[in-house]
Amino acid sequence: MLETHTNKSISQTITTIVFSRSVVCSILIAIGMLLLHNIAAAHYFGGRYADNDQHRYASIESNDSHYNELNPFVTDSMHSDYELDTDNDINTINDGRQSAVPSARVDMYWYAADESHFSRSTILGDATCMKTMSNNKCDQFRVRFNEDTLIGNTASQVGHTVCHEIGHTLGSDDGLTEDEGCWPQSKYSLETNLTVHEIDHLKDRY
């Protein structure tokens, strides 16, 4: 009887150890997945970004029709998405419509260009740092919208593209494949507003 009892105790102990190891492994895997998710999500907020929280912008679009179609989307996204949604951590200032590339006092200028100016004709817009600084910062961005693919498109597509390109001027990077928010490319999301996660990135930076 003593031997039987001892064997039973050993068996229970082994079972407990195996179960405990299984639980620990499950916990470690869950933690690892969470860390990988956070690292991946943060990875797409690593582009060049404006050097201060006063985000001045202007348009150098000469075509009245193109300006009148795009400007409401730009001003609304700047004010609603990037100023109000960040609790004014970013202060957007509209320097209006100008006839030439503005001084570096303006952080972002935008206009529409035909498809020949883009690396692919299907591109809806792009954002490029024109005056780089140290520490991954940028003194001035140029944002272009494809007049052949974006002008006359749906409001959701225009709104998403405008919000997306402005995001690049504040540090967002292409690559995010989530199906929400305006930072992922339009093949993944057509939302025109920022997510809480995107807003948190901006508030942490500015």
PDB file of C-alpha atoms in Angstrom:
ATOM      1  CA  MET A   1       0.000   0.000   0.000  1.00  0.00           C
ATOM      2  CA  LEU A   2       2.848   2.375   0.758  1.00  0.00           C
ATOM      3  CA  GLU A   3       4.397   1.836  -2.673  1.00  0.00           C
ATOM      4  CA  THR A   4       1.057   2.407  -4.403  1.00  0.00           C
ATOM      5  CA  HIS A   5       0.473   5.614  -2.452  1.00  0.00           C
ATOM      6  CA  THR A   6       4.000   6.831  -3.244  1.00  0.00           C
ATOM      7  CA  ASN A   7       3.581   6.146  -6.968  1.00  0.00           C
ATOM      8  CA  LYS A   8       0.273   7.988  -6.954  1.00  0.00           C
ATOM      9  CA  SER A   9       1.859  11.000  -5.246  1.00  0.00           C
ATOM     10  CA  ILE A  10       4.711  11.039  -7.752  1.00  0.00           C
ATOM     11  CA  SER A  11       2.224  10.835 -10.622  1.00  0.00           C
ATOM     12  CA  GLN A  12       0.202  13.738  -9.241  1.00  0.00           C
ATOM     13  CA  THR A  13       3.368  15.777  -8.733  1.00  0.00           C
ATOM     14  CA  ILE A  14       4.490  15.156 -12.322  1.00  0.00           C
ATOM     15  CA  THR A  15       1.019  16.070 -13.604  1.00  0.00           C
ATOM     16  CA  THR A  16       1.100  19.292 -11.567  1.00  0.00           C
ATOM     17  CA  ILE A  17       4.564  20.184 -12.900  1.00  0.00           C
ATOM     18  CA  VAL A  18       3.543  19.503 -16.506  1.00  0.00           C
ATOM     19  CA  PHE A  19       0.343  21.520 -16.074  1.00  0.00           C
ATOM     20  CA  SER A  20       2.270  24.389 -14.456  1.00  0.00           C
ATOM     21  CA  ARG A  21       4.791  24.427 -17.290  1.00  0.00           C
ATOM     22  CA  SER A  22       1.959  24.453 -19.804  1.00  0.00           C
ATOM     23  CA  VAL A  23       0.329  27.430 -18.094  1.00  0.00           C
ATOM     24  CA  VAL A  24       3.634  29.301 -17.900  1.00  0.00           C
ATOM     25  CA  CYS A  25       4.335  28.622 -21.579  1.00  0.00           C
ATOM     26  CA  SER A  26       0.873  29.879 -22.535  1.00  0.00           C
ATOM     27  CA  ILE A  27       1.396  33.051 -20.523  1.00  0.00           C
ATOM     28  CA  LEU A  28       4.836  33.631 -22.083  1.00  0.00           C
ATOM     29  CA  ILE A  29       3.448  33.101 -25.591  1.00  0.00           C
ATOM     30  CA  ALA A  30       0.626  35.577 -24.909  1.00  0.00           C
ATOM     31  CA  ILE A  31       3.090  38.161 -23.606  1.00  0.00           C
ATOM     32  CA  GLY A  32       5.323  37.616 -26.631  1.00  0.00           C
ATOM     33  CA  MET A  33       2.438  38.077 -29.055  1.00  0.00           C
ATOM     34  CA  LEU A  34       1.411  41.265 -27.281  1.00  0.00           C
ATOM     35  CA  LEU A  35       4.940  42.650 -27.437  1.00  0.00           C
ATOM     36  CA  LEU A  36       5.268  41.761 -31.109  1.00  0.00           C
ATOM     37  CA  HIS A  37       1.959  43.465 -31.858  1.00  0.00           C
ATOM     38  CA  ASN A  38       3.015  46.628 -30.054  1.00  0.00           C
ATOM     39  CA  ILE A  39       6.407  46.666 -31.755  1.00  0.00           C
ATOM     40  CA  ALA A  40       4.807  46.176 -35.161  1.00  0.00           C
ATOM     41  CA  ALA A  41       2.222  48.855 -34.526  1.00  0.00           C
ATOM     42  CA  ALA A  42       4.846  51.319 -33.344  1.00  0.00           C
ATOM     43  CA  HIS A  43       7.097  50.480 -36.301  1.00  0.00           C
ATOM     44  CA  TYR A  44       4.759  52.314 -38.648  1.00  0.00           C
ATOM     45  CA  PHE A  45       5.208  55.556 -36.752  1.00  0.00           C
ATOM     46  CA  GLY A  46       8.838  56.027 -37.571  1.00  0.00           C
ATOM     47  CA  GLY A  47       8.948  58.331 -40.583  1.00  0.00           C
ATOM     48  CA  ARG A  48      10.308  61.856 -40.711  1.00  0.00           C
ATOM     49  CA  TYR A  49       8.116  64.272 -38.846  1.00  0.00           C
ATOM     50  CA  ALA A  50       7.480  67.985 -38.428  1.00  0.00           C
ATOM     51  CA  ASP A  51       9.960  69.677 -36.139  1.00  0.00           C
ATOM     52  CA  ASN A  52       7.390  71.365 -33.890  1.00  0.00           C
ATOM     53  CA  ASP A  53       3.780  71.175 -32.763  1.00  0.00           C
ATOM     54  CA  GLN A  54       2.713  74.290 -34.680  1.00  0.00           C
ATOM     55  CA  HIS A  55       1.837  72.689 -37.996  1.00  0.00           C
ATOM     56  CA  ARG A  56       1.545  75.498 -40.530  1.00  0.00           C
ATOM     57  CA  TYR A  57       0.218  74.566 -43.963  1.00  0.00           C
ATOM     58  CA  ALA A  58      -0.575  76.269 -47.258  1.00  0.00           C
ATOM     59  CA  SER A  59      -1.656  75.433 -50.780  1.00  0.00           C
ATOM     60  CA  ILE A  60       0.159  76.388 -53.972  1.00  0.00           C
ATOM     61  CA  GLU A  61      -2.570  74.872 -56.180  1.00  0.00           C
ATOM     62  CA  SER A  62      -3.166  77.184 -59.158  1.00  0.00           C
ATOM     63  CA  ASN A  63      -6.219  75.402 -60.592  1.00  0.00           C
ATOM     64  CA  ASP A  64      -9.335  76.876 -58.970  1.00  0.00           C
ATOM     65  CA  SER A  65     -11.427  73.757 -59.516  1.00  0.00           C
ATOM     66  CA  HIS A  66      -8.821  71.458 -57.976  1.00  0.00           C
ATOM     67  CA  TYR A  67      -8.260  73.835 -55.091  1.00  0.00           C
ATOM     68  CA  ASN A  68     -11.971  74.170 -54.362  1.00  0.00           C
ATOM     69  CA  GLU A  69     -12.421  70.396 -54.330  1.00  0.00           C
ATOM     70  CA  LEU A  70      -9.421  69.492 -52.178  1.00  0.00           C
ATOM     71  CA  ASN A  71      -9.105  72.441 -49.810  1.00  0.00           C
ATOM     72  CA  PRO A  72     -12.184  71.627 -47.674  1.00  0.00           C
ATOM     73  CA  PHE A  73     -10.821  68.117 -47.067  1.00  0.00           C
ATOM     74  CA  VAL A  74      -7.359  69.429 -46.134  1.00  0.00           C
ATOM     75  CA  THR A  75      -8.604  72.119 -43.750  1.00  0.00           C
ATOM     76  CA  ASP A  76     -11.158  69.794 -42.147  1.00  0.00           C
ATOM     77  CA  SER A  77      -8.639  66.979 -41.585  1.00  0.00           C
ATOM     78  CA  MET A  78      -6.030  69.362 -40.209  1.00  0.00           C
ATOM     79  CA  HIS A  79      -8.475  70.961 -37.792  1.00  0.00           C
ATOM     80  CA  SER A  80     -10.630  67.989 -36.784  1.00  0.00           C
ATOM     81  CA  ASP A  81      -8.237  65.034 -36.957  1.00  0.00           C
ATOM     82  CA  TYR A  82      -4.878  66.529 -36.148  1.00  0.00           C
ATOM     83  CA  GLU A  83      -5.766  69.423 -33.847  1.00  0.00           C
ATOM     84  CA  LEU A  84      -9.033  68.722 -32.039  1.00  0.00           C
ATOM     85  CA  ASP A  85      -8.573  64.945 -31.758  1.00  0.00           C
ATOM     86  CA  THR A  86      -5.124  65.414 -30.198  1.00  0.00           C
ATOM     87  CA  ASP A  87      -6.592  67.858 -27.650  1.00  0.00           C
ATOM     88  CA  ASN A  88      -4.647  70.680 -29.290  1.00  0.00           C
ATOM     89  CA  ASP A  89      -1.283  68.972 -28.750  1.00  0.00           C
ATOM     90  CA  ILE A  90      -0.851  69.869 -32.424  1.00  0.00           C
ATOM     91  CA  ASN A  91      -1.770  73.433 -33.338  1.00  0.00           C
ATOM     92  CA  THR A  92      -2.594  73.661 -37.043  1.00  0.00           C
ATOM     93  CA  ILE A  93      -2.332  77.040 -38.758  1.00  0.00           C
ATOM     94  CA  ASN A  94      -3.715  77.649 -42.242  1.00  0.00           C
ATOM     95  CA  ASP A  95      -1.514  80.055 -44.200  1.00  0.00           C
ATOM     96  CA  GLY A  96      -3.964  80.028 -47.101  1.00  0.00           C
ATOM     97  CA  ARG A  97      -3.325  79.836 -50.817  1.00  0.00           C
ATOM     98  CA  GLN A  98       0.011  81.023 -52.138  1.00  0.00           C
ATOM     99  CA  SER A  99       1.462  81.527 -55.609  1.00  0.00           C
ATOM    100  CA  ALA A 100       4.823  79.850 -55.032  1.00  0.00           C
ATOM    101  CA  VAL A 101       6.563  77.432 -52.696  1.00  0.00           C
ATOM    102  CA  PRO A 102       6.429  79.150 -49.315  1.00  0.00           C
ATOM    103  CA  SER A 103       9.299  79.713 -46.925  1.00  0.00           C
ATOM    104  CA  ALA A 104      10.269  77.046 -44.410  1.00  0.00           C
ATOM    105  CA  ARG A 105       8.016  78.847 -41.938  1.00  0.00           C
ATOM    106  CA  VAL A 106       5.276  76.728 -43.538  1.00  0.00           C
ATOM    107  CA  ASP A 107       5.612  73.095 -42.472  1.00  0.00           C
ATOM    108  CA  MET A 108       3.530  71.589 -45.284  1.00  0.00           C
ATOM    109  CA  TYR A 109       2.422  72.839 -48.689  1.00  0.00           C
ATOM    110  CA  TRP A 110       0.145  70.951 -51.036  1.00  0.00           C
ATOM    111  CA  TYR A 111      -1.080  70.920 -54.617  1.00  0.00           C
ATOM    112  CA  ALA A 112      -2.452  68.566 -57.275  1.00  0.00           C
ATOM    113  CA  ALA A 113      -0.255  67.128 -60.028  1.00  0.00           C
ATOM    114  CA  ASP A 114      -0.976  64.908 -63.010  1.00  0.00           C
ATOM    115  CA  GLU A 115      -0.129  61.216 -62.899  1.00  0.00           C
ATOM    116  CA  SER A 116       3.169  61.659 -64.786  1.00  0.00           C
ATOM    117  CA  HIS A 117       4.689  63.172 -61.627  1.00  0.00           C
ATOM    118  CA  PHE A 118       4.171  60.000 -59.597  1.00  0.00           C
ATOM    119  CA  SER A 119       6.175  56.770 -59.623  1.00  0.00           C
ATOM    120  CA  ARG A 120       2.984  54.896 -60.558  1.00  0.00           C
ATOM    121  CA  SER A 121      -0.113  56.283 -62.233  1.00  0.00           C
ATOM    122  CA  THR A 122      -2.357  54.598 -59.649  1.00  0.00           C
ATOM    123  CA  ILE A 123      -0.854  56.492 -56.712  1.00  0.00           C
ATOM    124  CA  LEU A 124      -3.394  58.832 -55.146  1.00  0.00           C
ATOM    125  CA  GLY A 125      -0.950  61.106 -53.360  1.00  0.00           C
ATOM    126  CA  ASP A 126       2.470  61.352 -51.789  1.00  0.00           C
ATOM    127  CA  ALA A 127       4.322  63.272 -49.094  1.00  0.00           C
ATOM    128  CA  THR A 128       8.007  64.141 -49.334  1.00  0.00           C
ATOM    129  CA  CYS A 129      10.330  65.899 -46.926  1.00  0.00           C
ATOM    130  CA  MET A 130      11.890  68.756 -48.895  1.00  0.00           C
ATOM    131  CA  LYS A 131      14.031  70.217 -46.107  1.00  0.00           C
ATOM    132  CA  THR A 132      15.493  67.545 -43.885  1.00  0.00           C
ATOM    133  CA  MET A 133      16.839  68.112 -40.410  1.00  0.00           C
ATOM    134  CA  SER A 134      18.756  65.976 -37.936  1.00  0.00           C
ATOM    135  CA  ASN A 135      17.114  63.464 -35.597  1.00  0.00           C
ATOM    136  CA  ASN A 136      14.618  62.303 -38.246  1.00  0.00           C
ATOM    137  CA  LYS A 137      12.884  65.676 -38.297  1.00  0.00           C
ATOM    138  CA  CYS A 138      11.733  67.676 -41.301  1.00  0.00           C
ATOM    139  CA  ASP A 139      11.435  71.433 -41.669  1.00  0.00           C
ATOM    140  CA  GLN A 140       9.071  71.348 -44.643  1.00  0.00           C
ATOM    141  CA  PHE A 141       6.990  68.737 -46.446  1.00  0.00           C
ATOM    142  CA  ARG A 142       5.531  68.741 -49.928  1.00  0.00           C
ATOM    143  CA  VAL A 143       2.220  66.917 -50.341  1.00  0.00           C
ATOM    144  CA  ARG A 144       0.922  66.151 -53.830  1.00  0.00           C
ATOM    145  CA  PHE A 145      -2.449  64.740 -54.836  1.00  0.00           C
ATOM    146  CA  ASN A 146      -2.930  62.888 -58.121  1.00  0.00           C
ATOM    147  CA  GLU A 147      -5.389  64.980 -60.105  1.00  0.00           C
ATOM    148  CA  ASP A 148      -6.062  62.094 -62.519  1.00  0.00           C
ATOM    149  CA  THR A 149      -7.041  59.538 -59.874  1.00  0.00           C
ATOM    150  CA  LEU A 150      -8.173  61.556 -56.857  1.00  0.00           C
ATOM    151  CA  ILE A 151     -10.031  64.550 -58.279  1.00  0.00           C
ATOM    152  CA  GLY A 152     -13.651  63.500 -58.768  1.00  0.00           C
ATOM    153  CA  ASN A 153     -13.243  60.354 -56.669  1.00  0.00           C
ATOM    154  CA  THR A 154     -15.582  59.451 -53.805  1.00  0.00           C
ATOM    155  CA  ALA A 155     -15.636  61.615 -50.687  1.00  0.00           C
ATOM    156  CA  SER A 156     -14.383  58.705 -48.581  1.00  0.00           C
ATOM    157  CA  GLN A 157     -11.433  58.120 -50.909  1.00  0.00           C
ATOM    158  CA  VAL A 158     -10.486  61.799 -51.028  1.00  0.00           C
ATOM    159  CA  GLY A 159     -10.943  62.198 -47.270  1.00  0.00           C
ATOM    160  CA  HIS A 160      -8.870  59.126 -46.522  1.00  0.00           C
ATOM    161  CA  THR A 161      -6.058  60.133 -48.879  1.00  0.00           C
ATOM    162  CA  VAL A 162      -5.854  63.662 -47.477  1.00  0.00           C
ATOM    163  CA  CYS A 163      -5.788  62.404 -43.871  1.00  0.00           C
ATOM    164  CA  HIS A 164      -3.247  59.731 -44.845  1.00  0.00           C
ATOM    165  CA  GLU A 165      -0.809  62.126 -46.511  1.00  0.00           C
ATOM    166  CA  ILE A 166      -1.032  64.678 -43.695  1.00  0.00           C
ATOM    167  CA  GLY A 167      -0.207  61.809 -41.343  1.00  0.00           C
ATOM    168  CA  HIS A 168       3.087  61.289 -43.177  1.00  0.00           C
ATOM    169  CA  THR A 169       4.091  64.868 -42.359  1.00  0.00           C
ATOM    170  CA  LEU A 170       3.677  64.070 -38.664  1.00  0.00           C
ATOM    171  CA  GLY A 171       5.520  60.755 -38.595  1.00  0.00           C
ATOM    172  CA  SER A 172       3.269  57.968 -39.878  1.00  0.00           C
ATOM    173  CA  ASP A 173       4.758  55.357 -42.193  1.00  0.00           C
ATOM    174  CA  ASP A 174       3.236  53.183 -44.902  1.00  0.00           C
ATOM    175  CA  GLY A 175       3.027  49.522 -44.013  1.00  0.00           C
ATOM    176  CA  LEU A 176       0.217  49.331 -41.488  1.00  0.00           C
ATOM    177  CA  THR A 177      -2.349  46.760 -42.650  1.00  0.00           C
ATOM    178  CA  GLU A 178      -5.076  47.327 -40.083  1.00  0.00           C
ATOM    179  CA  ASP A 179      -8.584  47.851 -41.428  1.00  0.00           C
ATOM    180  CA  GLU A 180      -9.295  51.080 -39.562  1.00  0.00           C
ATOM    181  CA  GLY A 181      -8.008  54.629 -39.398  1.00  0.00           C
ATOM    182  CA  CYS A 182      -6.524  56.741 -42.169  1.00  0.00           C
ATOM    183  CA  TRP A 183      -2.853  55.789 -41.790  1.00  0.00           C
ATOM    184  CA  PRO A 184      -3.138  52.388 -43.525  1.00  0.00           C
ATOM    185  CA  GLN A 185      -3.202  52.599 -47.322  1.00  0.00           C
ATOM    186  CA  SER A 186      -6.635  52.739 -48.905  1.00  0.00           C
ATOM    187  CA  LYS A 187      -6.492  49.092 -49.984  1.00  0.00           C
ATOM    188  CA  TYR A 188      -6.757  48.244 -46.275  1.00  0.00           C
ATOM    189  CA  SER A 189      -8.942  51.051 -44.952  1.00  0.00           C
ATOM    190  CA  LEU A 190     -11.004  53.896 -46.367  1.00  0.00           C
ATOM    191  CA  GLU A 191     -11.721  55.519 -43.022  1.00  0.00           C
ATOM    192  CA  THR A 192     -11.222  59.272 -43.004  1.00  0.00           C
ATOM    193  CA  ASN A 193     -10.466  59.701 -39.293  1.00  0.00           C
ATOM    194  CA  LEU A 194      -7.700  58.757 -36.886  1.00  0.00           C
ATOM    195  CA  THR A 195      -7.999  55.830 -34.510  1.00  0.00           C
ATOM    196  CA  VAL A 196      -7.303  56.140 -30.785  1.00  0.00           C
ATOM    197  CA  HIS A 197      -4.012  54.304 -31.372  1.00  0.00           C
ATOM    198  CA  GLU A 198      -2.948  56.806 -34.053  1.00  0.00           C
ATOM    199  CA  ILE A 199      -3.949  59.740 -31.862  1.00  0.00           C
ATOM    200  CA  ASP A 200      -1.942  58.306 -28.946  1.00  0.00           C
ATOM    201  CA  HIS A 201       1.181  58.227 -31.133  1.00  0.00           C
ATOM    202  CA  LEU A 202       0.709  61.894 -32.018  1.00  0.00           C
ATOM    203  CA  LYS A 203       0.030  62.960 -28.431  1.00  0.00           C
ATOM    204  CA  ASP A 204       3.115  61.098 -27.219  1.00  0.00           C
ATOM    205  CA  ARG A 205       5.270  62.893 -29.772  1.00  0.00           C
ATOM    206  CA  TYR A 206       3.840  66.395 -29.665  1.00  0.00           C
TER     207      TYR A 206
END
